[in-house]
């Protein structure tokens, strides 16, 4: 509609056969964008003011309640600022026209299927005409789930309209202006507990996230913040309550970033545990342990009991082995601090509950075995620095009982491994490896008679 709604928004895209001419056109576009009026955020002004002043509100509440002397019922606010994405590779894409209506997009992305769908929608073509290829992305972990789409669609439009290859690679300054990051968060919590033991009787938290000019990604992050707001702690008989909302502001669009929403959520929970420990005069390790879930408990957001085959629960064993080591390190730190006036040391253990499962991921895999014995593997996961290609190759080599040297992994391609889930959530590597394992087992079974014949020849029996 011709309106710019935020700072750093893509106001226009310029294509040129010459790099210098393209840069000049981009400078003109920047001047045009600078003259456009930024539309105000759609949330009430007071809501935005609360977000900006969250840190100061936190200090006032914590200090006031420390003086109020109500150890059985504590309230407070925890505020965290926005954390910027800083990818080693800025947003980039390349589009090359193929035969007919086909278009090949090479994108720095962690969701090839979404890129394919969006480009097809923008061009008015079917997804079958769009092949999105992603060999690797130079940094992602949430920042290239959706924020890369302007680069991919811009190059696709130029290539489709002019019939020539088009490439875009964001300048670092532009990339930083366009790209948001982990949302600024303000979380107000209320916790009830037993003053003698520090055991929780209730817990409630309300999150407020700054989603920037578009809130699609942040809504999902808020959902994760709520779902993991209990962390490893039982909230007690009084129950657990978590709510929240996402603010739409004039800031660049924020997005998922490594454990989205969960880091902020766990921090709030841990601050509450620490305040309980101080109020009760107990060691924080004792308060943590007193509130851990035990086998058989159910979390507020799952019907599966902890410690069952459906929900692995290893925290008690881990805590039993690590607590003595932590106490020893704390003792060393105290001894060091007693003899050093200016340098200080400390140690802290923060238990974390996070998903580790194969449910929710849909990752395809394709394995080709050639006449010379070499193996080519393709899968739906995107390499973003986690080493997913190496993991998949190792699994295939193990199942096929062949040398790792003969196994190679091709670039992720929506043409060869379509309809894949996005890469994220700490489950894509496992799912890709599992898909490759299943395919390799089928091939191993098919090759069994042939291998048996080869073994007979090697033994001289035939």
Tab-separated table of C-alpha atoms in Angstrom:
chain	number	residue	atom	x	y	z
A	1	UNK	CA	0.000	0.000	0.000
A	2	UNK	CA	3.053	2.301	-0.242
A	3	UNK	CA	3.421	2.780	3.507
A	4	UNK	CA	6.516	2.018	5.567
A	5	UNK	CA	5.641	0.688	8.995
A	6	UNK	CA	8.995	0.311	10.690
A	7	UNK	CA	12.667	1.163	10.768
A	8	UNK	CA	14.754	-0.963	8.428
A	9	UNK	CA	11.790	-2.119	6.341
A	10	UNK	CA	12.455	-3.095	2.726
A	11	UNK	CA	10.857	-0.180	0.861
A	12	UNK	CA	11.922	-1.195	-2.656
A	13	UNK	CA	14.218	-3.527	-4.572
A	14	UNK	CA	16.381	-2.515	-7.543
A	15	UNK	CA	17.811	-4.892	-10.125
A	16	UNK	CA	20.685	-4.116	-12.492
A	17	UNK	CA	23.140	-5.892	-14.787
A	18	UNK	CA	25.942	-3.764	-13.348
A	19	UNK	CA	26.948	-3.913	-9.686
A	20	UNK	CA	27.818	-0.205	-9.449
A	21	UNK	CA	24.564	0.819	-11.084
A	22	UNK	CA	22.663	-1.475	-8.730
A	23	UNK	CA	24.378	0.115	-5.733
A	24	UNK	CA	23.405	3.585	-6.994
A	25	UNK	CA	19.789	2.522	-7.353
A	26	UNK	CA	19.842	1.119	-3.833
A	27	UNK	CA	21.116	4.460	-2.511
A	28	UNK	CA	18.252	6.206	-4.259
A	29	UNK	CA	15.838	3.743	-2.705
A	30	UNK	CA	17.292	4.504	0.742
A	31	UNK	CA	16.717	8.231	0.216
A	32	UNK	CA	13.131	7.522	-0.815
A	33	UNK	CA	12.570	5.369	2.260
A	34	UNK	CA	14.032	8.067	4.507
A	35	UNK	CA	11.394	10.501	3.295
A	36	UNK	CA	8.514	8.160	4.063
A	37	UNK	CA	6.702	8.483	7.344
A	38	UNK	CA	6.963	5.582	9.769
A	39	UNK	CA	3.566	4.414	10.891
A	40	UNK	CA	3.059	4.217	14.668
A	41	UNK	CA	2.785	0.841	16.384
A	42	UNK	CA	-0.691	-0.627	16.662
A	43	UNK	CA	-0.473	-1.371	20.379
A	44	UNK	CA	-1.552	1.292	22.914
A	45	UNK	CA	1.192	3.763	23.788
A	46	UNK	CA	1.158	2.703	27.439
A	47	UNK	CA	1.958	-0.898	26.488
A	48	UNK	CA	5.033	0.205	24.533
A	49	UNK	CA	6.078	2.464	27.388
A	50	UNK	CA	5.911	-0.483	29.797
A	51	UNK	CA	8.133	-2.494	27.486
A	52	UNK	CA	10.750	0.274	27.303
A	53	UNK	CA	10.740	0.884	31.068
A	54	UNK	CA	10.655	-2.785	32.031
A	55	UNK	CA	14.150	-2.867	33.548
A	56	UNK	CA	13.462	0.067	35.878
A	57	UNK	CA	10.127	-1.411	36.937
A	58	UNK	CA	11.970	-4.628	37.814
A	59	UNK	CA	14.332	-2.868	40.209
A	60	UNK	CA	11.531	-0.982	41.974
A	61	UNK	CA	9.424	-4.086	42.532
A	62	UNK	CA	12.270	-6.279	43.747
A	63	UNK	CA	13.545	-3.691	46.220
A	64	UNK	CA	10.069	-2.839	47.483
A	65	UNK	CA	9.138	-6.453	48.089
A	66	UNK	CA	12.420	-7.208	49.804
A	67	UNK	CA	11.465	-4.614	52.394
A	68	UNK	CA	7.843	-5.746	52.660
A	69	UNK	CA	8.752	-8.928	54.524
A	70	UNK	CA	6.244	-11.306	52.898
A	71	UNK	CA	8.324	-14.437	52.407
A	72	UNK	CA	5.395	-16.739	51.567
A	73	UNK	CA	4.213	-14.789	48.531
A	74	UNK	CA	6.649	-13.009	46.239
A	75	UNK	CA	6.083	-11.023	43.068
A	76	UNK	CA	8.507	-9.479	40.645
A	77	UNK	CA	9.325	-8.562	37.066
A	78	UNK	CA	12.207	-9.809	34.937
A	79	UNK	CA	13.131	-7.893	31.784
A	80	UNK	CA	15.548	-8.932	29.059
A	81	UNK	CA	16.573	-6.755	26.083
A	82	UNK	CA	16.455	-7.719	22.422
A	83	UNK	CA	19.352	-9.892	21.269
A	84	UNK	CA	20.454	-9.210	17.676
A	85	UNK	CA	21.109	-11.861	15.070
A	86	UNK	CA	24.648	-11.535	13.694
A	87	UNK	CA	25.118	-14.094	10.945
A	88	UNK	CA	28.535	-14.591	9.417
A	89	UNK	CA	26.707	-14.728	6.069
A	90	UNK	CA	24.161	-11.980	5.523
A	91	UNK	CA	20.832	-12.719	3.835
A	92	UNK	CA	21.484	-13.842	0.266
A	93	UNK	CA	19.800	-15.630	-2.621
A	94	UNK	CA	20.304	-16.452	-6.291
A	95	UNK	CA	17.574	-17.220	-8.827
A	96	UNK	CA	18.202	-18.880	-12.190
A	97	UNK	CA	15.456	-19.414	-14.808
A	98	UNK	CA	15.183	-22.967	-16.089
A	99	UNK	CA	13.099	-24.537	-18.841
A	100	UNK	CA	9.510	-23.367	-19.120
A	101	UNK	CA	8.237	-21.833	-15.899
A	102	UNK	CA	10.829	-23.563	-13.740
A	103	UNK	CA	13.053	-21.516	-11.464
A	104	UNK	CA	15.982	-22.646	-9.321
A	105	UNK	CA	16.510	-20.634	-6.128
A	106	UNK	CA	19.735	-21.024	-4.171
A	107	UNK	CA	19.010	-19.516	-0.767
A	108	UNK	CA	20.655	-19.084	2.595
A	109	UNK	CA	17.772	-20.593	4.506
A	110	UNK	CA	16.818	-23.104	7.149
A	111	UNK	CA	13.383	-23.783	5.641
A	112	UNK	CA	13.606	-24.696	1.964
A	113	UNK	CA	9.979	-25.849	1.751
A	114	UNK	CA	8.630	-22.549	3.101
A	115	UNK	CA	10.863	-20.615	0.690
A	116	UNK	CA	9.514	-22.703	-2.178
A	117	UNK	CA	5.906	-22.089	-1.139
A	118	UNK	CA	6.336	-18.327	-0.700
A	119	UNK	CA	8.225	-17.824	-3.979
A	120	UNK	CA	5.604	-19.865	-5.855
A	121	UNK	CA	2.830	-17.772	-4.300
A	122	UNK	CA	4.531	-14.475	-5.176
A	123	UNK	CA	5.101	-15.528	-8.796
A	124	UNK	CA	1.711	-17.158	-9.205
A	125	UNK	CA	3.288	-20.483	-10.136
A	126	UNK	CA	2.959	-23.966	-8.723
A	127	UNK	CA	5.446	-25.277	-6.182
A	128	UNK	CA	6.495	-27.892	-8.736
A	129	UNK	CA	8.021	-25.088	-10.833
A	130	UNK	CA	10.230	-23.860	-7.967
A	131	UNK	CA	13.293	-25.758	-6.794
A	132	UNK	CA	14.919	-24.290	-3.699
A	133	UNK	CA	18.477	-25.461	-3.117
A	134	UNK	CA	20.377	-24.909	0.129
A	135	UNK	CA	23.895	-26.293	0.382
A	136	UNK	CA	24.577	-24.531	3.670
A	137	UNK	CA	23.754	-21.281	5.458
A	138	UNK	CA	26.464	-19.236	7.097
A	139	UNK	CA	24.589	-18.889	10.354
A	140	UNK	CA	20.885	-19.204	11.051
A	141	UNK	CA	19.398	-20.808	14.194
A	142	UNK	CA	16.079	-19.018	13.790
A	143	UNK	CA	17.198	-15.950	11.866
A	144	UNK	CA	16.704	-17.600	8.487
A	145	UNK	CA	13.345	-19.219	9.070
A	146	UNK	CA	11.427	-16.259	7.617
A	147	UNK	CA	13.708	-13.194	7.604
A	148	UNK	CA	15.465	-14.407	4.439
A	149	UNK	CA	12.270	-14.380	2.379
A	150	UNK	CA	12.618	-10.785	1.028
A	151	UNK	CA	15.966	-11.755	-0.520
A	152	UNK	CA	14.599	-14.955	-2.059
A	153	UNK	CA	11.435	-13.366	-3.447
A	154	UNK	CA	13.233	-10.287	-4.808
A	155	UNK	CA	15.686	-12.360	-6.839
A	156	UNK	CA	12.878	-14.655	-8.002
A	157	UNK	CA	10.821	-11.726	-9.312
A	158	UNK	CA	13.776	-10.272	-11.265
A	159	UNK	CA	14.717	-13.657	-12.737
A	160	UNK	CA	11.142	-14.486	-13.677
A	161	UNK	CA	10.370	-11.139	-15.302
A	162	UNK	CA	13.638	-10.586	-17.141
A	163	UNK	CA	14.525	-14.198	-17.867
A	164	UNK	CA	18.078	-13.818	-16.565
A	165	UNK	CA	19.845	-15.017	-13.403
A	166	UNK	CA	19.582	-12.637	-10.444
A	167	UNK	CA	21.620	-12.521	-7.254
A	168	UNK	CA	21.242	-10.618	-3.978
A	169	UNK	CA	23.671	-10.435	-1.090
A	170	UNK	CA	22.820	-7.948	1.642
A	171	UNK	CA	25.384	-5.409	2.724
A	172	UNK	CA	26.258	-5.885	6.394
A	173	UNK	CA	24.841	-2.486	7.375
A	174	UNK	CA	21.576	-3.097	5.546
A	175	UNK	CA	21.363	-6.615	6.924
A	176	UNK	CA	21.667	-5.382	10.506
A	177	UNK	CA	18.984	-2.760	9.945
A	178	UNK	CA	16.585	-5.244	8.360
A	179	UNK	CA	17.144	-8.131	10.751
A	180	UNK	CA	15.712	-8.275	14.249
A	181	UNK	CA	16.512	-10.995	16.746
A	182	UNK	CA	15.390	-12.533	20.008
A	183	UNK	CA	12.450	-10.542	21.322
A	184	UNK	CA	12.778	-8.137	24.226
A	185	UNK	CA	10.729	-9.683	27.007
A	186	UNK	CA	9.051	-8.410	30.141
A	187	UNK	CA	7.746	-11.127	32.447
A	188	UNK	CA	5.793	-10.495	35.646
A	189	UNK	CA	5.717	-13.473	38.016
A	190	UNK	CA	4.013	-14.411	41.269
A	191	UNK	CA	5.159	-17.352	43.382
A	192	UNK	CA	3.854	-18.933	46.574
A	193	UNK	CA	6.042	-21.175	48.737
A	194	UNK	CA	6.622	-22.701	52.159
A	195	UNK	CA	8.846	-20.439	54.249
A	196	UNK	CA	10.547	-23.350	56.020
A	197	UNK	CA	11.438	-25.600	53.096
A	198	UNK	CA	11.213	-23.272	50.093
A	199	UNK	CA	8.885	-25.716	48.357
A	200	UNK	CA	6.595	-24.092	45.805
A	201	UNK	CA	2.846	-23.973	46.357
A	202	UNK	CA	1.939	-21.986	43.210
A	203	UNK	CA	3.489	-20.173	40.284
A	204	UNK	CA	2.065	-17.695	37.780
A	205	UNK	CA	3.814	-15.702	35.057
A	206	UNK	CA	2.696	-13.274	32.360
A	207	UNK	CA	4.959	-12.603	29.358
A	208	UNK	CA	5.054	-9.542	27.115
A	209	UNK	CA	7.194	-9.886	23.963
A	210	UNK	CA	8.195	-7.224	21.449
A	211	UNK	CA	7.503	-8.849	18.088
A	212	UNK	CA	8.502	-5.859	15.977
A	213	UNK	CA	6.461	-4.843	12.934
A	214	UNK	CA	5.249	-8.402	12.250
A	215	UNK	CA	4.379	-10.826	15.001
A	216	UNK	CA	4.058	-14.197	13.232
A	217	UNK	CA	7.354	-15.620	14.497
A	218	UNK	CA	6.986	-14.118	17.969
A	219	UNK	CA	3.597	-15.730	18.510
A	220	UNK	CA	5.275	-19.112	18.153
A	221	UNK	CA	8.076	-18.026	20.481
A	222	UNK	CA	5.509	-16.939	23.073
A	223	UNK	CA	3.889	-20.357	22.806
A	224	UNK	CA	7.232	-21.987	23.591
A	225	UNK	CA	7.839	-19.600	26.491
A	226	UNK	CA	4.506	-20.636	27.991
A	227	UNK	CA	4.960	-24.360	27.301
A	228	UNK	CA	8.365	-24.516	29.010
A	229	UNK	CA	7.644	-21.985	31.755
A	230	UNK	CA	7.678	-24.714	34.408
A	231	UNK	CA	11.207	-25.821	33.504
A	232	UNK	CA	12.245	-28.650	35.851
A	233	UNK	CA	10.170	-27.503	38.826
A	234	UNK	CA	6.818	-28.659	40.178
A	235	UNK	CA	4.665	-25.585	40.840
A	236	UNK	CA	2.826	-27.230	43.725
A	237	UNK	CA	-0.788	-27.829	44.700
A	238	UNK	CA	-1.776	-24.231	43.945
A	239	UNK	CA	-1.183	-24.878	40.257
A	240	UNK	CA	0.782	-23.396	37.386
A	241	UNK	CA	-0.418	-20.532	35.210
A	242	UNK	CA	1.360	-18.930	32.252
A	243	UNK	CA	-0.071	-16.262	29.948
A	244	UNK	CA	1.326	-13.688	27.552
A	245	UNK	CA	0.925	-11.383	24.585
A	246	UNK	CA	3.020	-10.099	21.699
A	247	UNK	CA	3.334	-6.370	21.024
A	248	UNK	CA	3.500	-5.028	17.482
A	249	UNK	CA	5.926	-2.094	17.311
A	250	UNK	CA	7.862	-0.080	14.735
A	251	UNK	CA	11.043	-2.101	15.321
A	252	UNK	CA	12.383	-4.508	12.665
A	253	UNK	CA	10.652	-7.848	12.656
A	254	UNK	CA	11.945	-10.125	15.397
A	255	UNK	CA	12.243	-13.848	14.956
A	256	UNK	CA	13.079	-17.109	16.601
A	257	UNK	CA	16.578	-17.413	18.012
A	258	UNK	CA	18.062	-20.603	19.462
A	259	UNK	CA	15.605	-21.996	22.004
A	260	UNK	CA	13.079	-19.224	21.239
A	261	UNK	CA	11.074	-17.976	24.186
A	262	UNK	CA	12.479	-20.716	26.397
A	263	UNK	CA	15.611	-18.854	27.522
A	264	UNK	CA	13.563	-15.896	28.758
A	265	UNK	CA	11.041	-18.216	30.371
A	266	UNK	CA	13.634	-20.305	32.195
A	267	UNK	CA	15.403	-17.177	33.413
A	268	UNK	CA	12.212	-15.928	35.064
A	269	UNK	CA	11.674	-19.270	36.778
A	270	UNK	CA	15.257	-19.338	38.044
A	271	UNK	CA	15.042	-15.779	39.390
A	272	UNK	CA	11.967	-16.835	41.372
A	273	UNK	CA	13.815	-19.862	42.792
A	274	UNK	CA	16.731	-17.659	43.846
A	275	UNK	CA	14.451	-15.166	45.564
A	276	UNK	CA	12.776	-17.997	47.471
A	277	UNK	CA	16.186	-19.242	48.615
A	278	UNK	CA	17.117	-15.771	49.895
A	279	UNK	CA	13.753	-15.329	51.610
A	280	UNK	CA	14.035	-18.698	53.376
A	281	UNK	CA	17.724	-18.380	54.199
A	282	UNK	CA	18.448	-21.673	52.455
A	283	UNK	CA	21.061	-22.644	49.890
A	284	UNK	CA	19.738	-22.248	46.375
A	285	UNK	CA	20.778	-25.821	45.531
A	286	UNK	CA	18.523	-27.110	48.307
A	287	UNK	CA	15.574	-25.071	47.054
A	288	UNK	CA	16.151	-26.252	43.490
A	289	UNK	CA	16.287	-29.891	44.542
A	290	UNK	CA	13.215	-29.569	46.780
A	291	UNK	CA	11.139	-28.446	43.811
A	292	UNK	CA	12.346	-30.825	41.100
A	293	UNK	CA	9.806	-32.975	39.334
A	294	UNK	CA	10.007	-36.634	40.347
A	295	UNK	CA	9.238	-39.714	38.301
A	296	UNK	CA	5.495	-40.091	37.863
A	297	UNK	CA	4.727	-36.346	37.906
A	298	UNK	CA	2.952	-34.737	34.974
A	299	UNK	CA	3.871	-31.307	33.664
A	300	UNK	CA	1.133	-28.704	33.082
A	301	UNK	CA	1.390	-29.144	29.318
A	302	UNK	CA	1.760	-32.898	28.899
A	303	UNK	CA	-0.354	-35.896	29.831
A	304	UNK	CA	2.642	-38.216	29.718
A	305	UNK	CA	4.137	-39.037	33.130
A	306	UNK	CA	7.783	-38.214	33.689
A	307	UNK	CA	10.077	-41.188	33.892
A	308	UNK	CA	7.992	-43.288	31.496
A	309	UNK	CA	9.019	-44.677	28.128
A	310	UNK	CA	7.221	-41.731	26.506
A	311	UNK	CA	8.965	-39.047	28.604
A	312	UNK	CA	12.538	-39.726	29.621
A	313	UNK	CA	13.497	-38.096	32.938
A	314	UNK	CA	17.189	-38.285	33.806
A	315	UNK	CA	17.501	-35.120	35.908
A	316	UNK	CA	17.663	-36.882	39.331
A	317	UNK	CA	20.600	-39.024	38.217
A	318	UNK	CA	22.375	-36.071	36.613
A	319	UNK	CA	21.843	-33.908	39.685
A	320	UNK	CA	23.145	-36.610	42.031
A	321	UNK	CA	26.404	-36.859	40.085
A	322	UNK	CA	26.929	-33.140	39.452
A	323	UNK	CA	25.930	-31.596	42.792
A	324	UNK	CA	29.080	-32.754	44.682
A	325	UNK	CA	31.249	-31.341	41.885
A	326	UNK	CA	29.387	-28.030	42.012
A	327	UNK	CA	29.750	-27.791	45.799
A	328	UNK	CA	33.484	-28.403	45.439
A	329	UNK	CA	33.771	-25.622	42.864
A	330	UNK	CA	31.789	-23.275	45.096
A	331	UNK	CA	34.153	-24.020	47.968
A	332	UNK	CA	37.142	-23.263	45.742
A	333	UNK	CA	35.497	-20.029	44.622
A	334	UNK	CA	34.860	-18.932	48.207
A	335	UNK	CA	38.489	-19.662	49.135
A	336	UNK	CA	39.687	-17.650	46.157
A	337	UNK	CA	37.358	-14.735	46.930
A	338	UNK	CA	38.554	-14.599	50.531
A	339	UNK	CA	42.099	-13.897	49.379
A	340	UNK	CA	41.341	-11.609	46.416
A	341	UNK	CA	39.858	-8.186	46.900
A	342	UNK	CA	39.169	-7.305	43.273
A	343	UNK	CA	38.851	-10.567	41.348
A	344	UNK	CA	35.919	-12.789	42.250
A	345	UNK	CA	34.730	-16.214	41.140
A	346	UNK	CA	31.476	-18.101	41.346
A	347	UNK	CA	29.597	-21.124	40.030
A	348	UNK	CA	25.954	-21.858	39.343
A	349	UNK	CA	23.943	-24.786	37.981
A	350	UNK	CA	20.704	-24.144	36.127
A	351	UNK	CA	18.698	-27.280	35.306
A	352	UNK	CA	16.944	-27.202	31.949
A	353	UNK	CA	14.056	-29.188	30.510
A	354	UNK	CA	13.808	-29.064	26.733
A	355	UNK	CA	12.371	-31.236	23.992
A	356	UNK	CA	14.311	-34.162	22.566
A	357	UNK	CA	12.015	-36.232	20.374
A	358	UNK	CA	11.294	-37.194	16.771
A	359	UNK	CA	7.581	-36.348	16.858
A	360	UNK	CA	6.648	-33.175	15.001
A	361	UNK	CA	9.365	-33.424	12.354
A	362	UNK	CA	8.762	-34.580	8.792
A	363	UNK	CA	12.124	-35.091	7.120
A	364	UNK	CA	12.547	-37.111	3.895
A	365	UNK	CA	15.740	-38.820	2.772
A	366	UNK	CA	16.915	-40.273	-0.560
A	367	UNK	CA	19.903	-42.605	-1.011
A	368	UNK	CA	21.407	-43.558	-4.380
A	369	UNK	CA	23.976	-46.343	-4.721
A	370	UNK	CA	25.953	-46.238	-7.961
A	371	UNK	CA	27.590	-48.995	-10.008
A	372	UNK	CA	31.067	-48.143	-8.682
A	373	UNK	CA	29.919	-48.550	-5.085
A	374	UNK	CA	29.748	-44.860	-4.231
A	375	UNK	CA	26.758	-43.592	-2.241
A	376	UNK	CA	24.925	-40.277	-2.572
A	377	UNK	CA	22.568	-39.141	0.175
A	378	UNK	CA	20.026	-36.321	0.112
A	379	UNK	CA	17.823	-35.283	3.021
A	380	UNK	CA	15.438	-32.486	3.956
A	381	UNK	CA	17.475	-30.858	6.711
A	382	UNK	CA	19.461	-27.664	6.137
A	383	UNK	CA	23.120	-27.344	7.094
A	384	UNK	CA	23.408	-24.251	9.290
A	385	UNK	CA	26.595	-25.083	11.146
A	386	UNK	CA	25.389	-28.033	13.229
A	387	UNK	CA	27.155	-30.608	11.044
A	388	UNK	CA	23.986	-32.334	9.886
A	389	UNK	CA	25.519	-33.620	6.628
A	390	UNK	CA	28.362	-35.325	8.494
A	391	UNK	CA	25.934	-36.948	10.935
A	392	UNK	CA	23.730	-38.285	8.131
A	393	UNK	CA	26.709	-39.623	6.177
A	394	UNK	CA	28.021	-41.408	9.271
A	395	UNK	CA	24.660	-43.098	9.911
A	396	UNK	CA	24.371	-44.273	6.305
A	397	UNK	CA	27.926	-45.634	6.314
A	398	UNK	CA	27.237	-47.506	9.562
A	399	UNK	CA	23.983	-49.081	8.340
A	400	UNK	CA	25.387	-50.040	4.928
A	401	UNK	CA	28.638	-51.227	6.538
A	402	UNK	CA	30.773	-49.247	4.125
A	403	UNK	CA	33.590	-46.729	4.442
A	404	UNK	CA	32.566	-43.174	5.229
A	405	UNK	CA	34.773	-42.044	2.334
A	406	UNK	CA	32.385	-43.478	-0.265
A	407	UNK	CA	29.355	-41.644	1.167
A	408	UNK	CA	28.694	-38.070	0.080
A	409	UNK	CA	25.776	-35.782	0.936
A	410	UNK	CA	24.191	-33.531	-1.655
A	411	UNK	CA	22.646	-30.115	-1.200
A	412	UNK	CA	19.159	-29.890	0.244
A	413	UNK	CA	16.690	-29.560	-2.628
A	414	UNK	CA	12.909	-29.316	-2.623
A	415	UNK	CA	12.899	-31.159	-5.947
A	416	UNK	CA	14.596	-34.242	-4.501
A	417	UNK	CA	13.433	-34.194	-0.864
A	418	UNK	CA	10.146	-32.241	-0.873
A	419	UNK	CA	7.744	-31.143	1.857
A	420	UNK	CA	10.312	-31.200	4.646
A	421	UNK	CA	9.889	-29.550	8.007
A	422	UNK	CA	12.024	-26.541	8.839
A	423	UNK	CA	15.438	-27.015	10.400
A	424	UNK	CA	15.166	-26.098	14.074
A	425	UNK	CA	13.996	-27.216	17.491
A	426	UNK	CA	16.966	-29.484	18.254
A	427	UNK	CA	15.372	-32.394	16.397
A	428	UNK	CA	16.250	-31.997	12.726
A	429	UNK	CA	19.602	-33.789	12.865
A	430	UNK	CA	18.048	-36.743	14.673
A	431	UNK	CA	15.089	-36.858	12.276
A	432	UNK	CA	17.288	-36.598	9.180
A	433	UNK	CA	19.549	-39.348	10.497
A	434	UNK	CA	16.526	-41.516	11.273
A	435	UNK	CA	15.079	-41.024	7.796
A	436	UNK	CA	18.446	-41.893	6.249
A	437	UNK	CA	18.718	-44.931	8.528
A	438	UNK	CA	15.331	-46.260	7.428
A	439	UNK	CA	16.227	-45.800	3.749
A	440	UNK	CA	19.637	-47.408	4.260
A	441	UNK	CA	18.093	-50.419	5.997
A	442	UNK	CA	15.818	-50.997	3.002
A	443	UNK	CA	18.819	-50.870	0.654
A	444	UNK	CA	20.839	-53.141	2.916
A	445	UNK	CA	18.071	-55.739	2.778
A	446	UNK	CA	17.890	-55.486	-1.003
A	447	UNK	CA	21.665	-55.841	-1.297
A	448	UNK	CA	21.901	-58.824	1.066
A	449	UNK	CA	21.728	-61.551	-1.647
A	450	UNK	CA	24.262	-59.720	-3.790
A	451	UNK	CA	26.630	-59.280	-0.852
A	452	UNK	CA	26.316	-62.948	0.038
A	453	UNK	CA	27.306	-63.878	-3.519
A	454	UNK	CA	30.295	-61.552	-3.416
A	455	UNK	CA	31.386	-63.094	-0.112
A	456	UNK	CA	31.266	-66.578	-1.647
A	457	UNK	CA	33.445	-65.418	-4.546
A	458	UNK	CA	35.938	-63.855	-2.134
A	459	UNK	CA	36.098	-67.124	-0.148
A	460	UNK	CA	36.701	-69.163	-3.312
A	461	UNK	CA	33.555	-71.265	-2.877
A	462	UNK	CA	32.309	-70.247	-6.352
